[in-house]
């Protein structure tokens, strides 16, 4: 089997004018960024992955962990990762080293698929569905008077998404106003998903939930800071709305702690951050063992989106068979982000609320080298 000859990073950023800044209750942003990872084999095959987070931090950790991969077979990926975290245990796991390893893991899967002539979903367990349902992630807080919540939701109202996620978390009264507006615009049948980005305490989250529960909320994302495990446990025991979280958690150990406490209803690992496809699949198995829903977070480039689509395409619908009450949804960010579309020669776009699973070997994507040059940063 092919061995790894080199690992390279492509740091990317998209910078927007201050007026077009958008974001969440904690803060607005004027830049989207991530790093693509290329794993090249001795046979000349190049796999593509993504490591979400600060590019310079990713590069520093790559210098540290890259030697452990060079010369090793692609199939050694899990062994290498376990050797790294065992020997570097004093560095912990909640850091950019895990994100860097996530990008390497995704790129190895892409290289394996290209080497074997198989799409990644088949390497993960088989093609369970050829189209993956996605929800529109929009409804950001923004300082642009022409791009407030109504304008954002109206742009997606007729695009056949099964649901939409939008930001709340300023205060409970504002939450109710935004949810009422979203229900009016999107209609009674749309799934409403709300996101606080960890801006509340337990009592504030409960007040917000009680105000918006009558509007039929599919899930309530990140009500508390990610490190408040005890708070999530207390909140889950009283919450009138399903709780979702996980985008800022790392590896199966973080998720096991959360799930073991029955502190979450919908688990949201980010494949480009949590440890890669192997770790995300292990987290999905943990969800299955505990009968908890799974819905990957995606907020980077089109490469991370492709990885999440292949993962969900391969997951079983346990415990369901013929009748699936709520499909496993992948996040599809529709905010201003050319890294989602322009870095791929054939971007993944939803059709009637579903993204077709790429059929070509590996992730089934190719990078647009001209676009990479436009968005590359030092």
Short mmCIF file of C-alpha atoms in Angstrom, two decimals:
data_model
loop_
_atom_site.label_atom_id
_atom_site.label_comp_id
_atom_site.label_asym_id
_atom_site.label_seq_id
_atom_site.Cartn_x
_atom_site.Cartn_y
_atom_site.Cartn_z
CA UNK A 1 0.00 0.00 0.00
CA UNK A 2 1.19 3.52 -0.82
CA UNK A 3 3.21 5.37 1.77
CA UNK A 4 3.04 9.05 2.64
CA UNK A 5 5.79 11.13 1.05
CA UNK A 6 4.77 14.64 2.02
CA UNK A 7 2.11 16.73 3.78
CA UNK A 8 1.48 20.35 2.77
CA UNK A 9 -0.82 23.14 3.94
CA UNK A 10 -2.65 25.72 1.84
CA UNK A 11 -3.72 28.53 4.22
CA UNK A 12 -6.79 30.39 2.97
CA UNK A 13 -8.74 33.47 4.03
CA UNK A 14 -11.60 35.53 2.67
CA UNK A 15 -11.69 39.08 3.97
CA UNK A 16 -14.79 41.24 3.67
CA UNK A 17 -15.45 44.96 4.21
CA UNK A 18 -16.49 46.02 7.71
CA UNK A 19 -20.01 46.86 6.55
CA UNK A 20 -20.49 43.27 5.41
CA UNK A 21 -19.37 41.81 8.73
CA UNK A 22 -21.73 39.15 10.10
CA UNK A 23 -21.77 36.64 12.89
CA UNK A 24 -23.39 35.75 16.18
CA UNK A 25 -24.36 37.05 19.61
CA UNK A 26 -20.74 36.95 20.81
CA UNK A 27 -19.22 38.93 17.93
CA UNK A 28 -19.27 39.78 14.23
CA UNK A 29 -16.48 38.74 11.88
CA UNK A 30 -14.88 40.21 8.77
CA UNK A 31 -12.83 37.16 7.79
CA UNK A 32 -13.45 33.51 7.02
CA UNK A 33 -10.41 31.24 7.02
CA UNK A 34 -9.18 27.66 7.09
CA UNK A 35 -6.29 25.51 5.85
CA UNK A 36 -6.44 22.86 3.17
CA UNK A 37 -4.20 19.84 3.65
CA UNK A 38 -2.53 17.88 0.86
CA UNK A 39 -1.19 14.39 1.60
CA UNK A 40 1.02 13.12 -1.22
CA UNK A 41 1.90 9.44 -1.52
CA UNK A 42 5.06 7.90 -2.94
CA UNK A 43 2.93 6.91 -5.95
CA UNK A 44 2.12 10.55 -6.67
CA UNK A 45 -1.50 10.45 -5.47
CA UNK A 46 -2.56 13.63 -3.65
CA UNK A 47 -5.35 13.55 -1.11
CA UNK A 48 -7.18 16.70 -0.01
CA UNK A 49 -8.37 17.54 3.50
CA UNK A 50 -9.26 20.55 5.62
CA UNK A 51 -8.09 21.71 9.05
CA UNK A 52 -10.39 24.39 10.37
CA UNK A 53 -8.99 27.19 12.50
CA UNK A 54 -6.07 29.66 12.55
CA UNK A 55 -3.70 28.84 9.71
CA UNK A 56 -0.52 29.80 11.57
CA UNK A 57 -1.42 27.60 14.52
CA UNK A 58 -2.17 24.73 12.14
CA UNK A 59 1.20 25.19 10.46
CA UNK A 60 3.01 25.13 13.79
CA UNK A 61 1.37 21.88 14.81
CA UNK A 62 2.03 20.36 11.39
CA UNK A 63 5.75 20.92 11.94
CA UNK A 64 5.39 19.01 15.20
CA UNK A 65 3.36 15.99 14.02
CA UNK A 66 4.30 15.66 10.33
CA UNK A 67 7.35 13.43 10.96
CA UNK A 68 5.09 10.79 12.52
CA UNK A 69 3.25 10.39 9.19
CA UNK A 70 6.06 10.52 6.65
CA UNK A 71 6.98 7.08 5.31
CA UNK A 72 3.94 5.41 6.87
CA UNK A 73 1.21 3.61 4.92
CA UNK A 74 -2.15 5.30 4.40
CA UNK A 75 -3.83 2.50 6.33
CA UNK A 76 -1.71 3.34 9.39
CA UNK A 77 -3.65 6.56 9.98
CA UNK A 78 -5.41 5.56 13.23
CA UNK A 79 -2.28 3.96 14.66
CA UNK A 80 -0.30 7.13 13.95
CA UNK A 81 -2.90 9.33 15.63
CA UNK A 82 -3.02 7.16 18.72
CA UNK A 83 0.78 7.15 18.94
CA UNK A 84 0.78 10.95 18.73
CA UNK A 85 -1.79 11.58 21.44
CA UNK A 86 -0.18 9.00 23.71
CA UNK A 87 3.31 10.45 23.38
CA UNK A 88 2.15 14.08 23.37
CA UNK A 89 -0.44 13.64 26.10
CA UNK A 90 0.82 16.71 27.96
CA UNK A 91 -0.32 18.91 25.05
CA UNK A 92 -3.94 17.89 25.51
CA UNK A 93 -6.50 17.43 22.74
CA UNK A 94 -8.55 20.62 22.76
CA UNK A 95 -6.23 22.52 20.49
CA UNK A 96 -5.15 23.07 16.89
CA UNK A 97 -3.09 19.87 16.88
CA UNK A 98 -6.35 17.92 16.72
CA UNK A 99 -7.64 20.19 13.93
CA UNK A 100 -4.40 19.68 12.00
CA UNK A 101 -4.69 15.91 12.43
CA UNK A 102 -8.32 16.17 11.27
CA UNK A 103 -7.21 17.66 7.95
CA UNK A 104 -4.55 14.99 7.54
CA UNK A 105 -7.06 12.24 8.28
CA UNK A 106 -9.53 13.56 5.69
CA UNK A 107 -6.74 13.89 3.11
CA UNK A 108 -5.62 10.32 3.79
CA UNK A 109 -9.16 9.08 3.15
CA UNK A 110 -9.24 11.05 -0.10
CA UNK A 111 -5.89 9.54 -1.14
CA UNK A 112 -7.07 6.05 -0.19
CA UNK A 113 -10.22 6.46 -2.26
CA UNK A 114 -8.23 7.65 -5.25
CA UNK A 115 -5.76 4.78 -4.86
CA UNK A 116 -8.48 2.13 -4.58
CA UNK A 117 -10.91 3.73 -7.04
CA UNK A 118 -13.65 4.11 -4.43
CA UNK A 119 -15.59 7.09 -3.04
CA UNK A 120 -14.91 7.89 0.61
CA UNK A 121 -18.45 6.95 1.68
CA UNK A 122 -17.77 3.34 0.67
CA UNK A 123 -14.56 3.31 2.70
CA UNK A 124 -16.62 4.51 5.67
CA UNK A 125 -19.17 1.70 5.45
CA UNK A 126 -21.08 1.98 2.20
CA UNK A 127 -23.35 4.32 0.29
CA UNK A 128 -26.53 4.44 2.36
CA UNK A 129 -28.07 7.37 0.45
CA UNK A 130 -27.06 9.07 -2.77
CA UNK A 131 -28.31 12.50 -1.66
CA UNK A 132 -27.75 13.99 1.78
CA UNK A 133 -30.31 16.43 3.24
CA UNK A 134 -28.95 19.77 4.40
CA UNK A 135 -30.33 22.70 6.31
CA UNK A 136 -29.59 26.30 5.39
CA UNK A 137 -27.36 28.01 7.94
CA UNK A 138 -28.09 31.73 7.71
CA UNK A 139 -29.91 34.40 9.68
CA UNK A 140 -26.71 35.97 10.97
CA UNK A 141 -26.45 39.06 13.10
CA UNK A 142 -25.06 41.88 10.98
CA UNK A 143 -24.51 45.60 10.97
CA UNK A 144 -25.58 45.92 7.35
CA UNK A 145 -29.08 47.51 7.24
CA UNK A 146 -29.70 45.81 3.89
CA UNK A 147 -28.87 42.34 5.19
CA UNK A 148 -30.92 41.86 8.34
CA UNK A 149 -32.78 38.68 9.29
CA UNK A 150 -35.81 39.16 6.97
CA UNK A 151 -33.63 39.67 3.90
CA UNK A 152 -31.49 36.64 4.71
CA UNK A 153 -34.43 34.32 5.31
CA UNK A 154 -36.38 35.53 2.29
CA UNK A 155 -33.44 34.57 0.06
CA UNK A 156 -33.73 30.93 1.14
CA UNK A 157 -37.50 30.67 1.70
CA UNK A 158 -38.19 29.17 -1.74
CA UNK A 159 -35.09 26.95 -2.08
CA UNK A 160 -36.69 23.74 -0.72
CA UNK A 161 -34.42 23.42 2.30
CA UNK A 162 -36.11 21.23 4.93
CA UNK A 163 -35.14 23.83 7.54
CA UNK A 164 -33.03 26.83 8.38
CA UNK A 165 -30.77 27.79 11.26
CA UNK A 166 -30.43 31.38 12.41
CA UNK A 167 -28.73 33.25 15.20
CA UNK A 168 -30.28 34.27 18.49
CA UNK A 169 -28.68 34.90 21.88
CA UNK A 170 -28.78 38.68 22.33
CA UNK A 171 -31.45 38.29 25.03
CA UNK A 172 -34.60 36.15 25.45
CA UNK A 173 -36.97 38.91 24.31
CA UNK A 174 -34.96 39.39 21.11
CA UNK A 175 -34.91 35.61 20.63
CA UNK A 176 -38.70 35.46 20.60
CA UNK A 177 -38.93 38.31 18.12
CA UNK A 178 -36.46 36.67 15.74
CA UNK A 179 -38.14 33.27 15.98
CA UNK A 180 -41.60 34.73 15.37
CA UNK A 181 -40.26 36.54 12.31
CA UNK A 182 -38.58 33.38 11.00
CA UNK A 183 -41.74 31.32 11.39
CA UNK A 184 -43.73 33.95 9.49
CA UNK A 185 -41.24 34.03 6.61
CA UNK A 186 -40.39 30.31 6.33
CA UNK A 187 -43.88 28.96 7.02
CA UNK A 188 -45.33 26.36 9.34
CA UNK A 189 -43.66 23.33 7.77
CA UNK A 190 -40.04 24.49 7.88
CA UNK A 191 -37.75 23.19 10.59
CA UNK A 192 -36.50 26.07 12.72
CA UNK A 193 -33.05 25.68 14.24
CA UNK A 194 -31.63 28.39 16.49
CA UNK A 195 -28.04 29.06 17.57
CA UNK A 196 -26.86 30.97 20.65
CA UNK A 197 -23.14 30.21 20.18
CA UNK A 198 -22.73 29.64 23.90
CA UNK A 199 -23.72 33.15 24.96
CA UNK A 200 -26.10 32.20 27.80
CA UNK A 201 -26.08 30.89 31.34
CA UNK A 202 -28.47 28.09 32.32
CA UNK A 203 -31.19 30.42 33.61
CA UNK A 204 -30.97 32.68 30.55
CA UNK A 205 -31.17 29.71 28.21
CA UNK A 206 -34.23 28.37 30.02
CA UNK A 207 -36.02 31.72 29.77
CA UNK A 208 -35.21 31.89 26.07
CA UNK A 209 -36.38 28.33 25.48
CA UNK A 210 -39.68 28.91 27.27
CA UNK A 211 -40.36 31.95 25.14
CA UNK A 212 -39.70 30.28 21.79
CA UNK A 213 -40.87 26.70 22.42
CA UNK A 214 -44.44 27.43 21.19
CA UNK A 215 -43.02 28.15 17.72
CA UNK A 216 -41.86 24.55 17.24
CA UNK A 217 -38.06 24.57 17.39
CA UNK A 218 -36.26 21.56 15.87
CA UNK A 219 -33.18 22.10 18.03
CA UNK A 220 -31.51 24.78 20.14
CA UNK A 221 -27.79 24.95 19.39
CA UNK A 222 -25.00 25.81 21.85
CA UNK A 223 -27.06 27.43 24.59
CA UNK A 224 -24.01 27.39 26.91
CA UNK A 225 -20.23 27.66 26.52
CA UNK A 226 -18.76 24.35 25.34
CA UNK A 227 -16.76 23.76 28.52
CA UNK A 228 -19.85 23.97 30.77
CA UNK A 229 -20.56 20.23 30.83
CA UNK A 230 -22.35 20.38 34.18
CA UNK A 231 -24.49 23.25 32.93
CA UNK A 232 -25.55 21.21 29.90
CA UNK A 233 -26.53 18.35 32.19
CA UNK A 234 -28.68 20.63 34.37
CA UNK A 235 -30.22 22.36 31.36
CA UNK A 236 -31.08 19.12 29.55
CA UNK A 237 -33.10 17.95 32.55
CA UNK A 238 -35.39 20.98 32.27
CA UNK A 239 -35.24 22.09 28.63
CA UNK A 240 -38.51 22.14 26.62
CA UNK A 241 -36.53 22.08 23.35
CA UNK A 242 -33.94 19.53 22.09
CA UNK A 243 -30.38 20.68 22.77
CA UNK A 244 -27.65 20.51 20.12
CA UNK A 245 -23.94 21.14 20.60
CA UNK A 246 -20.48 19.90 19.67
CA UNK A 247 -18.89 22.19 17.08
CA UNK A 248 -16.25 23.31 19.61
CA UNK A 249 -15.58 19.87 21.10
CA UNK A 250 -12.58 17.69 20.25
CA UNK A 251 -12.31 13.90 19.91
CA UNK A 252 -14.54 11.16 21.22
CA UNK A 253 -13.51 11.88 24.81
CA UNK A 254 -15.27 15.27 24.86
CA UNK A 255 -18.36 13.80 23.26
CA UNK A 256 -18.41 10.78 25.54
CA UNK A 257 -18.44 13.08 28.56
CA UNK A 258 -21.38 15.02 27.13
CA UNK A 259 -23.40 12.02 25.99
CA UNK A 260 -22.77 9.94 29.11
CA UNK A 261 -24.39 12.70 31.16
CA UNK A 262 -27.43 12.68 28.81
CA UNK A 263 -26.75 16.39 28.37
CA UNK A 264 -27.44 16.64 24.63
CA UNK A 265 -30.07 15.53 22.11
CA UNK A 266 -28.27 16.33 18.84
CA UNK A 267 -24.48 15.92 18.55
CA UNK A 268 -22.64 18.25 16.14
CA UNK A 269 -18.98 17.35 15.58
CA UNK A 270 -17.05 19.22 12.92
CA UNK A 271 -15.06 16.71 10.85
CA UNK A 272 -12.35 19.32 10.20
CA UNK A 273 -11.83 19.91 13.92
CA UNK A 274 -12.87 16.90 16.01
CA UNK A 275 -10.18 14.50 14.74
CA UNK A 276 -11.23 13.78 11.17
CA UNK A 277 -13.44 11.15 9.57
CA UNK A 278 -12.31 8.29 11.81
CA UNK A 279 -13.04 10.26 14.97
CA UNK A 280 -16.35 11.56 13.61
CA UNK A 281 -17.43 8.03 12.72
CA UNK A 282 -16.53 6.90 16.25
CA UNK A 283 -18.62 9.76 17.65
CA UNK A 284 -21.50 8.69 15.41
CA UNK A 285 -21.21 5.17 16.82
CA UNK A 286 -21.30 6.61 20.34
CA UNK A 287 -24.49 8.42 19.37
CA UNK A 288 -25.97 5.20 18.04
CA UNK A 289 -25.11 3.32 21.23
CA UNK A 290 -26.89 6.00 23.26
CA UNK A 291 -29.75 6.67 20.83
CA UNK A 292 -28.75 10.31 20.29
CA UNK A 293 -29.12 12.23 17.03
CA UNK A 294 -26.12 13.22 14.90
CA UNK A 295 -25.80 16.32 12.68
CA UNK A 296 -22.33 17.47 11.55
CA UNK A 297 -21.31 21.10 11.87
CA UNK A 298 -19.79 22.60 8.68
CA UNK A 299 -18.47 26.15 8.52
CA UNK A 300 -15.31 26.14 6.44
CA UNK A 301 -14.50 25.36 2.82
CA UNK A 302 -16.09 23.07 0.27
CA UNK A 303 -13.59 20.37 1.25
CA UNK A 304 -14.99 20.05 4.76
CA UNK A 305 -18.50 20.05 3.33
CA UNK A 306 -17.60 17.16 1.02
CA UNK A 307 -16.16 15.18 3.94
CA UNK A 308 -19.34 15.68 6.01
CA UNK A 309 -21.55 14.66 3.06
CA UNK A 310 -19.62 11.41 2.57
CA UNK A 311 -19.76 10.67 6.30
CA UNK A 312 -23.52 11.11 6.58
CA UNK A 313 -24.08 9.19 3.33
CA UNK A 314 -22.43 6.18 4.98
CA UNK A 315 -24.16 6.31 8.39
CA UNK A 316 -27.05 3.95 9.21
CA UNK A 317 -30.43 5.41 10.15
CA UNK A 318 -30.55 3.54 13.45
CA UNK A 319 -32.98 2.89 15.04
CA UNK A 320 -35.15 3.61 12.00
CA UNK A 321 -35.84 1.47 8.95
CA UNK A 322 -38.71 2.39 6.63
CA UNK A 323 -39.91 5.43 8.56
CA UNK A 324 -37.39 8.13 9.51
CA UNK A 325 -38.99 10.78 11.74
CA UNK A 326 -36.14 13.26 11.27
CA UNK A 327 -33.34 12.77 8.73
CA UNK A 328 -29.69 13.31 9.62
CA UNK A 329 -28.96 16.83 8.42
CA UNK A 330 -25.66 18.37 7.34
CA UNK A 331 -25.15 22.09 7.88
CA UNK A 332 -24.98 24.11 4.65
CA UNK A 333 -23.78 27.64 5.35
CA UNK A 334 -25.25 30.15 2.89
CA UNK A 335 -23.44 33.18 4.32
CA UNK A 336 -20.97 35.23 2.30
CA UNK A 337 -18.12 32.71 1.90
CA UNK A 338 -16.45 32.04 -1.47
CA UNK A 339 -14.23 29.43 0.21
CA UNK A 340 -17.30 27.21 0.19
CA UNK A 341 -17.78 27.33 -3.57
CA UNK A 342 -14.87 28.89 -5.43
CA UNK A 343 -12.04 26.64 -4.22
CA UNK A 344 -13.66 23.63 -5.94
CA UNK A 345 -13.92 23.19 -9.69
CA UNK A 346 -17.37 21.63 -9.18
CA UNK A 347 -18.89 23.02 -5.98
CA UNK A 348 -21.29 20.91 -3.94
CA UNK A 349 -24.66 22.62 -4.12
CA UNK A 350 -28.02 21.42 -2.84
CA UNK A 351 -30.82 20.46 -5.18
CA UNK A 352 -34.24 20.56 -3.51
CA UNK A 353 -32.56 20.65 -0.11
CA UNK A 354 -30.19 17.73 -0.75
CA UNK A 355 -26.58 17.50 -1.89
CA UNK A 356 -25.79 14.66 -4.32
CA UNK A 357 -22.96 12.49 -2.98
CA UNK A 358 -19.94 12.72 -5.31
CA UNK A 359 -19.41 9.41 -7.12
CA UNK A 360 -15.77 9.85 -8.19
CA UNK A 361 -12.97 8.19 -6.18
CA UNK A 362 -11.99 9.81 -2.89
CA UNK A 363 -14.01 12.84 -1.88
CA UNK A 364 -14.89 13.29 -5.55
CA UNK A 365 -13.72 16.89 -5.65
CA UNK A 366 -10.96 18.86 -7.37
CA UNK A 367 -9.36 22.11 -6.28
CA UNK A 368 -9.48 25.24 -8.43
CA UNK A 369 -5.83 26.32 -8.35
CA UNK A 370 -6.57 29.85 -9.56
CA UNK A 371 -9.01 30.36 -6.69
CA UNK A 372 -6.48 28.99 -4.21
CA UNK A 373 -4.03 31.65 -5.34
CA UNK A 374 -6.63 34.39 -4.86
CA UNK A 375 -7.41 33.38 -1.31
CA UNK A 376 -4.05 32.09 -0.17
CA UNK A 377 -2.48 33.90 2.79
CA UNK A 378 1.02 33.75 4.31
#
